């Protein structure tokens, strides 16, 4: 089966910011084309995209190792004694598979592996625990009475627990899920996202700051806190691709659901920004340019357009040179691989003149998103 892909390319100027920090709390950088660029990891941007999609679709999910503890807390709100609730939480982990999920018993039975589950999972699991409360009470009494604590025996139905743990939300269908201890939970991600990086050289810029003591003691002068933070500025190239064929399969061939999810993702990819240091930088910019292509066979990144760093315009700024570089590379891609596998392409941005190599010019990001979604998953006419 030949797969279809949606490629999204974004040029976005970000003012002074620290969107994604390294272990020294400095903005991440990466060397591209023998030039240091500011970088934002795909994980950092992907998280805010996921949260935005889940809020838009009203279907939150959670990445967590705390499921037993959270379930125990939920059961306590239902009136369960604390010790029995904690035992039930541990039992969910024990009963999830034949051998049970590995847990850290010294830390509220947190699972060793990170789970990615629907956020409303605690209701379904609490209902199962309530259904089997008698067995849990008997098992808890036996376990606490034992002088030497035995290994937990599974007291809950494994198939039912596993069915709850492996349920998919839309964000899971898009972003994928891997759980080594629950093979049936595996979902191949439909989304691939590249780290974002500046199209030009970007040095770390120091920001020396002080915090003034508002209640100084007699004879005290100066500041209560001194520190140097580091920021970067720059024009970022961002790229993501969605395997449209896999996405449709991940939502059980429900075209309406795929269409809603793709709309939410495209909008989130365009509009979201990592929120690190937002109160000190207010870095809330919009993309200058968004370009999409829908192709069969394979996706194509345009990152090579910026392997050679962009040179600033004579009057300053990298925006226009970056637009030109992207358009030039898109033209080269069309020449190299042809257009027979390209089903659609278009663009929108903060300019009035269409950029011909980038396809249809859409007046707004909403119009672009609508075009992407309807082209990816066309509405079929009811012939009944």
Tab-separated table of C-alpha atoms in Angstrom:
chain	number	residue	atom	x	y	z
A	1	UNK	CA	0.000	0.000	0.000
A	2	UNK	CA	1.363	3.414	-0.970
A	3	UNK	CA	1.322	5.821	1.966
A	4	UNK	CA	0.447	9.500	1.878
A	5	UNK	CA	2.262	12.148	3.894
A	6	UNK	CA	1.566	15.692	4.974
A	7	UNK	CA	4.727	17.798	5.274
A	8	UNK	CA	4.554	21.074	7.201
A	9	UNK	CA	7.337	23.651	6.940
A	10	UNK	CA	7.377	26.774	9.119
A	11	UNK	CA	9.603	29.838	9.285
A	12	UNK	CA	9.128	31.637	12.583
A	13	UNK	CA	11.019	34.535	14.140
A	14	UNK	CA	11.288	34.213	17.915
A	15	UNK	CA	12.391	37.210	20.004
A	16	UNK	CA	14.727	36.974	22.993
A	17	UNK	CA	13.823	33.683	24.663
A	18	UNK	CA	15.018	30.482	26.263
A	19	UNK	CA	12.492	28.071	24.760
A	20	UNK	CA	14.357	24.878	25.595
A	21	UNK	CA	17.119	24.625	28.199
A	22	UNK	CA	20.092	22.293	28.516
A	23	UNK	CA	21.459	20.911	31.781
A	24	UNK	CA	23.205	24.247	32.459
A	25	UNK	CA	19.875	26.102	32.093
A	26	UNK	CA	21.136	27.735	28.890
A	27	UNK	CA	19.283	27.675	25.550
A	28	UNK	CA	20.012	24.532	23.572
A	29	UNK	CA	22.204	24.888	20.503
A	30	UNK	CA	23.223	22.625	17.641
A	31	UNK	CA	25.899	22.847	14.961
A	32	UNK	CA	24.480	22.793	11.426
A	33	UNK	CA	26.673	23.522	8.420
A	34	UNK	CA	29.626	24.234	10.741
A	35	UNK	CA	27.609	27.024	12.329
A	36	UNK	CA	26.097	27.164	15.824
A	37	UNK	CA	22.328	27.546	15.740
A	38	UNK	CA	19.732	27.951	18.472
A	39	UNK	CA	17.708	24.739	18.767
A	40	UNK	CA	14.428	23.566	20.270
A	41	UNK	CA	14.125	19.813	20.654
A	42	UNK	CA	11.192	18.065	19.042
A	43	UNK	CA	10.115	16.751	22.463
A	44	UNK	CA	9.779	20.263	23.886
A	45	UNK	CA	7.583	21.472	21.041
A	46	UNK	CA	5.695	18.196	20.779
A	47	UNK	CA	4.506	18.392	24.389
A	48	UNK	CA	2.804	21.783	23.988
A	49	UNK	CA	1.275	20.545	20.729
A	50	UNK	CA	-0.082	17.458	22.490
A	51	UNK	CA	-1.606	19.482	25.313
A	52	UNK	CA	-3.165	21.914	22.839
A	53	UNK	CA	-4.712	19.075	20.814
A	54	UNK	CA	-6.081	17.408	23.928
A	55	UNK	CA	-7.623	20.669	25.118
A	56	UNK	CA	-9.135	21.330	21.684
A	57	UNK	CA	-10.601	17.824	21.394
A	58	UNK	CA	-11.493	17.645	25.113
A	59	UNK	CA	-9.763	14.291	25.424
A	60	UNK	CA	-6.795	14.593	27.791
A	61	UNK	CA	-4.181	11.894	28.190
A	62	UNK	CA	-1.357	11.481	30.691
A	63	UNK	CA	2.223	10.301	30.582
A	64	UNK	CA	2.783	8.918	34.045
A	65	UNK	CA	4.512	6.460	36.337
A	66	UNK	CA	2.102	7.319	39.156
A	67	UNK	CA	-0.953	5.338	38.086
A	68	UNK	CA	-1.170	3.125	41.235
A	69	UNK	CA	-0.854	6.144	43.542
A	70	UNK	CA	-3.310	8.266	41.548
A	71	UNK	CA	-5.808	5.396	41.480
A	72	UNK	CA	-5.418	4.935	45.231
A	73	UNK	CA	-6.128	8.622	45.769
A	74	UNK	CA	-9.196	8.356	43.521
A	75	UNK	CA	-10.498	5.381	45.487
A	76	UNK	CA	-10.064	7.303	48.758
A	77	UNK	CA	-12.350	10.008	47.347
A	78	UNK	CA	-14.901	7.226	46.866
A	79	UNK	CA	-14.674	6.378	50.550
A	80	UNK	CA	-12.170	3.527	50.476
A	81	UNK	CA	-9.833	3.166	53.481
A	82	UNK	CA	-6.334	4.420	52.651
A	83	UNK	CA	-4.600	1.054	53.138
A	84	UNK	CA	-7.125	-0.832	50.988
A	85	UNK	CA	-6.997	1.876	48.311
A	86	UNK	CA	-3.198	1.615	48.144
A	87	UNK	CA	-3.449	-2.178	47.904
A	88	UNK	CA	-5.950	-1.852	45.035
A	89	UNK	CA	-3.628	0.539	43.200
A	90	UNK	CA	-0.795	-1.968	43.507
A	91	UNK	CA	-3.141	-4.715	42.329
A	92	UNK	CA	-3.899	-2.877	39.091
A	93	UNK	CA	-0.194	-2.897	38.249
A	94	UNK	CA	0.106	-6.543	39.344
A	95	UNK	CA	-2.919	-7.679	37.324
A	96	UNK	CA	-2.154	-5.746	34.111
A	97	UNK	CA	-0.176	-8.660	32.657
A	98	UNK	CA	0.468	-12.264	33.601
A	99	UNK	CA	3.649	-11.296	35.412
A	100	UNK	CA	2.534	-7.791	36.381
A	101	UNK	CA	4.081	-4.406	35.667
A	102	UNK	CA	7.374	-3.713	37.423
A	103	UNK	CA	6.917	-1.202	40.240
A	104	UNK	CA	8.942	0.615	42.873
A	105	UNK	CA	7.355	-0.568	46.099
A	106	UNK	CA	9.315	1.991	48.130
A	107	UNK	CA	7.712	4.849	46.166
A	108	UNK	CA	3.958	4.251	46.260
A	109	UNK	CA	4.270	1.438	43.705
A	110	UNK	CA	5.104	3.833	40.891
A	111	UNK	CA	5.683	1.888	37.688
A	112	UNK	CA	9.236	1.662	36.411
A	113	UNK	CA	8.061	2.263	32.840
A	114	UNK	CA	6.257	5.433	31.803
A	115	UNK	CA	2.666	4.799	30.735
A	116	UNK	CA	0.741	6.914	28.228
A	117	UNK	CA	-2.955	6.538	28.994
A	118	UNK	CA	-6.287	8.380	28.733
A	119	UNK	CA	-6.622	10.774	31.663
A	120	UNK	CA	-10.044	9.391	32.604
A	121	UNK	CA	-8.563	5.940	33.131
A	122	UNK	CA	-8.932	6.170	36.897
A	123	UNK	CA	-12.737	6.066	36.681
A	124	UNK	CA	-12.738	2.826	34.683
A	125	UNK	CA	-10.113	1.230	36.926
A	126	UNK	CA	-11.911	2.359	40.081
A	127	UNK	CA	-15.119	0.782	38.766
A	128	UNK	CA	-13.269	-2.501	38.203
A	129	UNK	CA	-11.824	-2.353	41.704
A	130	UNK	CA	-15.282	-1.700	43.127
A	131	UNK	CA	-16.667	-4.658	41.187
A	132	UNK	CA	-14.002	-6.890	42.735
A	133	UNK	CA	-13.787	-5.189	46.130
A	134	UNK	CA	-14.528	-8.334	48.117
A	135	UNK	CA	-11.607	-10.161	46.530
A	136	UNK	CA	-9.369	-7.150	47.176
A	137	UNK	CA	-10.459	-6.940	50.825
A	138	UNK	CA	-9.780	-10.644	51.351
A	139	UNK	CA	-6.436	-10.416	49.588
A	140	UNK	CA	-5.463	-7.341	51.604
A	141	UNK	CA	-6.354	-9.035	54.884
A	142	UNK	CA	-4.294	-12.090	53.934
A	143	UNK	CA	-1.357	-9.995	52.773
A	144	UNK	CA	-1.205	-7.790	55.890
A	145	UNK	CA	-1.571	-10.804	58.203
A	146	UNK	CA	1.422	-12.579	56.677
A	147	UNK	CA	4.569	-12.356	58.802
A	148	UNK	CA	6.815	-12.444	55.743
A	149	UNK	CA	5.217	-10.423	52.962
A	150	UNK	CA	4.577	-12.721	49.986
A	151	UNK	CA	4.630	-11.626	46.349
A	152	UNK	CA	1.298	-10.177	45.331
A	153	UNK	CA	-1.121	-12.526	43.614
A	154	UNK	CA	-3.202	-11.066	40.805
A	155	UNK	CA	-6.742	-10.507	42.099
A	156	UNK	CA	-8.200	-8.473	39.214
A	157	UNK	CA	-9.114	-9.710	35.708
A	158	UNK	CA	-6.041	-9.230	33.535
A	159	UNK	CA	-7.917	-8.897	30.248
A	160	UNK	CA	-10.165	-6.154	31.593
A	161	UNK	CA	-7.280	-4.231	33.172
A	162	UNK	CA	-5.224	-4.527	29.988
A	163	UNK	CA	-8.165	-3.351	27.886
A	164	UNK	CA	-8.411	-0.168	29.962
A	165	UNK	CA	-4.651	0.472	29.895
A	166	UNK	CA	-4.380	0.017	26.130
A	167	UNK	CA	-7.293	2.274	25.146
A	168	UNK	CA	-6.303	5.043	22.715
A	169	UNK	CA	-7.048	8.731	22.693
A	170	UNK	CA	-6.636	10.852	19.573
A	171	UNK	CA	-3.298	12.207	20.785
A	172	UNK	CA	-2.070	8.642	21.289
A	173	UNK	CA	-3.212	7.797	17.751
A	174	UNK	CA	-1.143	10.715	16.452
A	175	UNK	CA	1.943	10.579	18.681
A	176	UNK	CA	2.146	6.830	19.144
A	177	UNK	CA	2.810	4.811	22.261
A	178	UNK	CA	5.364	2.216	23.303
A	179	UNK	CA	5.154	0.135	26.471
A	180	UNK	CA	7.583	-2.791	26.682
A	181	UNK	CA	5.532	-4.563	29.355
A	182	UNK	CA	2.231	-4.115	27.519
A	183	UNK	CA	2.837	-5.098	23.882
A	184	UNK	CA	-0.837	-4.619	22.989
A	185	UNK	CA	-0.507	-0.964	24.017
A	186	UNK	CA	1.934	-0.263	21.192
A	187	UNK	CA	0.771	2.316	18.644
A	188	UNK	CA	3.028	3.308	15.765
A	189	UNK	CA	3.262	7.105	15.703
A	190	UNK	CA	1.768	8.822	12.659
A	191	UNK	CA	3.693	12.005	13.464
A	192	UNK	CA	7.402	12.645	13.018
A	193	UNK	CA	8.808	15.980	14.140
A	194	UNK	CA	12.272	17.426	13.658
A	195	UNK	CA	14.130	19.655	16.118
A	196	UNK	CA	13.657	23.304	15.223
A	197	UNK	CA	16.776	25.387	14.622
A	198	UNK	CA	17.658	28.855	13.432
A	199	UNK	CA	18.444	29.326	9.763
A	200	UNK	CA	21.433	31.482	10.703
A	201	UNK	CA	24.184	31.656	13.301
A	202	UNK	CA	22.776	32.326	16.771
A	203	UNK	CA	25.000	33.085	19.742
A	204	UNK	CA	23.971	32.859	23.378
A	205	UNK	CA	23.337	36.377	24.657
A	206	UNK	CA	23.908	37.062	28.379
A	207	UNK	CA	21.252	38.859	30.388
A	208	UNK	CA	22.687	40.067	33.701
A	209	UNK	CA	19.879	40.831	36.100
A	210	UNK	CA	19.259	41.720	39.729
A	211	UNK	CA	16.382	41.423	42.131
A	212	UNK	CA	16.050	44.418	44.444
A	213	UNK	CA	15.431	43.889	48.150
A	214	UNK	CA	12.194	45.755	48.907
A	215	UNK	CA	12.649	45.488	52.696
A	216	UNK	CA	16.342	46.208	53.271
A	217	UNK	CA	17.624	46.278	56.857
A	218	UNK	CA	19.342	49.397	58.126
A	219	UNK	CA	22.767	49.729	56.551
A	220	UNK	CA	22.054	47.191	53.802
A	221	UNK	CA	22.321	48.265	50.193
A	222	UNK	CA	22.235	46.577	46.815
A	223	UNK	CA	20.315	43.632	45.495
A	224	UNK	CA	18.943	40.506	47.083
A	225	UNK	CA	19.788	38.337	44.076
A	226	UNK	CA	22.269	38.574	41.186
A	227	UNK	CA	22.424	36.228	38.219
A	228	UNK	CA	23.200	35.999	34.524
A	229	UNK	CA	20.655	34.276	32.297
A	230	UNK	CA	21.231	33.427	28.641
A	231	UNK	CA	18.816	34.029	25.795
A	232	UNK	CA	18.772	33.541	22.035
A	233	UNK	CA	16.916	35.208	19.203
A	234	UNK	CA	16.431	33.988	15.678
A	235	UNK	CA	14.394	32.784	12.748
A	236	UNK	CA	13.597	29.096	13.176
A	237	UNK	CA	12.907	26.460	10.548
A	238	UNK	CA	10.393	23.941	11.864
A	239	UNK	CA	9.350	20.728	10.145
A	240	UNK	CA	6.911	17.911	10.835
A	241	UNK	CA	5.389	15.159	8.750
A	242	UNK	CA	2.230	13.126	9.323
A	243	UNK	CA	1.749	9.709	7.773
A	244	UNK	CA	-1.868	10.209	6.752
A	245	UNK	CA	-2.340	6.524	5.967
A	246	UNK	CA	-1.125	5.422	9.394
A	247	UNK	CA	-3.151	8.117	11.141
A	248	UNK	CA	-6.351	6.870	9.519
A	249	UNK	CA	-5.493	3.294	10.509
A	250	UNK	CA	-4.776	4.388	14.095
A	251	UNK	CA	-8.319	5.788	14.404
A	252	UNK	CA	-9.853	2.618	12.978
A	253	UNK	CA	-10.490	4.141	9.532
A	254	UNK	CA	-12.860	6.744	10.991
A	255	UNK	CA	-12.422	9.518	8.406
A	256	UNK	CA	-14.322	12.138	10.405
A	257	UNK	CA	-12.153	11.460	13.451
A	258	UNK	CA	-8.974	11.595	11.343
A	259	UNK	CA	-10.119	14.883	9.844
A	260	UNK	CA	-10.780	16.432	13.266
A	261	UNK	CA	-7.450	15.217	14.588
A	262	UNK	CA	-5.489	16.486	11.591
A	263	UNK	CA	-7.210	19.873	11.856
A	264	UNK	CA	-6.326	20.101	15.551
A	265	UNK	CA	-2.723	19.075	14.887
A	266	UNK	CA	-2.162	21.470	11.986
A	267	UNK	CA	-3.570	24.359	13.994
A	268	UNK	CA	-1.484	23.400	17.057
A	269	UNK	CA	1.708	23.029	15.026
A	270	UNK	CA	1.231	26.525	13.629
A	271	UNK	CA	0.099	28.293	16.802
A	272	UNK	CA	1.899	26.742	19.783
A	273	UNK	CA	5.201	27.735	21.364
A	274	UNK	CA	7.139	26.121	24.230
A	275	UNK	CA	6.385	28.102	27.371
A	276	UNK	CA	9.782	28.040	29.129
A	277	UNK	CA	10.720	31.417	30.666
A	278	UNK	CA	7.537	32.960	29.276
A	279	UNK	CA	7.054	35.346	32.207
A	280	UNK	CA	10.534	36.812	31.631
A	281	UNK	CA	10.476	36.898	27.825
A	282	UNK	CA	6.848	36.962	26.528
A	283	UNK	CA	8.060	35.349	23.298
A	284	UNK	CA	4.595	34.908	21.759
A	285	UNK	CA	5.365	35.289	18.052
A	286	UNK	CA	3.516	33.866	15.040
A	287	UNK	CA	5.022	32.075	12.042
A	288	UNK	CA	6.014	34.284	9.150
A	289	UNK	CA	5.448	31.464	6.651
A	290	UNK	CA	3.688	28.096	6.701
A	291	UNK	CA	4.084	25.803	3.702
A	292	UNK	CA	2.558	22.356	3.226
A	293	UNK	CA	2.813	19.544	0.729
A	294	UNK	CA	0.802	16.342	0.502
A	295	UNK	CA	2.732	13.569	-1.226
A	296	UNK	CA	2.526	9.881	-1.881
A	297	UNK	CA	5.470	7.566	-1.348
A	298	UNK	CA	7.669	9.491	1.138
A	299	UNK	CA	7.964	12.773	3.055
A	300	UNK	CA	10.553	15.430	2.166
A	301	UNK	CA	12.170	17.817	4.656
A	302	UNK	CA	13.472	21.155	3.386
A	303	UNK	CA	16.115	21.412	6.107
A	304	UNK	CA	18.878	21.258	3.487
A	305	UNK	CA	17.764	24.712	2.350
A	306	UNK	CA	19.430	26.068	5.481
A	307	UNK	CA	22.513	23.870	5.770
A	308	UNK	CA	24.374	26.947	4.555
A	309	UNK	CA	23.387	29.665	7.036
A	310	UNK	CA	21.212	32.413	5.644
A	311	UNK	CA	22.855	35.814	5.252
A	312	UNK	CA	20.939	38.790	6.592
A	313	UNK	CA	19.246	41.188	4.206
A	314	UNK	CA	21.257	44.382	3.511
A	315	UNK	CA	18.692	46.317	5.537
A	316	UNK	CA	18.825	43.701	8.299
A	317	UNK	CA	16.754	40.673	9.169
A	318	UNK	CA	16.649	37.076	7.967
A	319	UNK	CA	12.975	36.723	7.066
A	320	UNK	CA	13.051	37.592	3.363
A	321	UNK	CA	16.311	35.698	2.663
A	322	UNK	CA	14.873	32.648	4.447
A	323	UNK	CA	11.663	32.803	2.391
A	324	UNK	CA	13.786	32.969	-0.758
A	325	UNK	CA	15.939	30.028	0.357
A	326	UNK	CA	12.883	27.897	1.122
A	327	UNK	CA	11.241	28.717	-2.230
A	328	UNK	CA	14.480	28.009	-4.086
A	329	UNK	CA	14.880	24.643	-2.390
A	330	UNK	CA	11.238	23.714	-3.057
A	331	UNK	CA	11.891	24.416	-6.741
A	332	UNK	CA	14.978	22.198	-6.639
A	333	UNK	CA	12.992	19.372	-4.999
A	334	UNK	CA	10.354	19.557	-7.745
A	335	UNK	CA	13.104	19.379	-10.380
A	336	UNK	CA	14.871	16.454	-8.682
A	337	UNK	CA	11.917	14.182	-7.909
A	338	UNK	CA	9.161	15.615	-10.054
A	339	UNK	CA	5.611	16.417	-9.047
A	340	UNK	CA	3.712	13.251	-10.002
A	341	UNK	CA	3.609	12.112	-6.355
A	342	UNK	CA	2.698	15.582	-5.063
A	343	UNK	CA	-1.050	15.809	-4.590
A	344	UNK	CA	-1.253	19.371	-3.250
A	345	UNK	CA	0.864	22.206	-1.914
A	346	UNK	CA	0.215	25.682	-0.604
A	347	UNK	CA	1.313	28.394	1.775
A	348	UNK	CA	0.183	31.280	3.957
A	349	UNK	CA	2.042	33.977	5.801
A	350	UNK	CA	2.670	37.580	6.717
A	351	UNK	CA	3.003	38.824	3.146
A	352	UNK	CA	0.679	39.792	0.313
A	353	UNK	CA	2.549	38.520	-2.732
A	354	UNK	CA	2.152	34.762	-3.399
A	355	UNK	CA	5.335	32.689	-3.520
A	356	UNK	CA	4.778	30.687	-6.712
A	357	UNK	CA	7.063	27.684	-5.979
A	358	UNK	CA	5.131	27.069	-2.749
A	359	UNK	CA	1.783	26.451	-4.430
A	360	UNK	CA	-1.625	27.865	-3.610
A	361	UNK	CA	-1.558	31.095	-1.625
A	362	UNK	CA	-4.072	30.955	1.245
A	363	UNK	CA	-5.066	34.247	2.876
A	364	UNK	CA	-4.995	32.904	6.438
A	365	UNK	CA	-3.728	30.023	8.527
A	366	UNK	CA	-7.330	28.868	9.039
A	367	UNK	CA	-7.800	28.661	5.276
A	368	UNK	CA	-4.556	26.727	4.957
A	369	UNK	CA	-5.599	24.268	7.682
A	370	UNK	CA	-8.964	23.712	6.012
A	371	UNK	CA	-7.258	23.037	2.667
A	372	UNK	CA	-4.843	20.577	4.285
A	373	UNK	CA	-7.602	18.637	5.993
A	374	UNK	CA	-9.997	18.409	3.053
A	375	UNK	CA	-7.214	17.378	0.687
A	376	UNK	CA	-5.821	14.782	3.077
A	377	UNK	CA	-9.213	13.221	3.800
A	378	UNK	CA	-11.714	14.323	1.137
A	379	UNK	CA	-15.418	14.248	1.876
A	380	UNK	CA	-17.024	11.521	-0.192
A	381	UNK	CA	-20.411	12.112	-1.763
A	382	UNK	CA	-23.178	9.900	-0.381
A	383	UNK	CA	-24.533	7.956	-3.338
A	384	UNK	CA	-27.122	6.014	-1.406
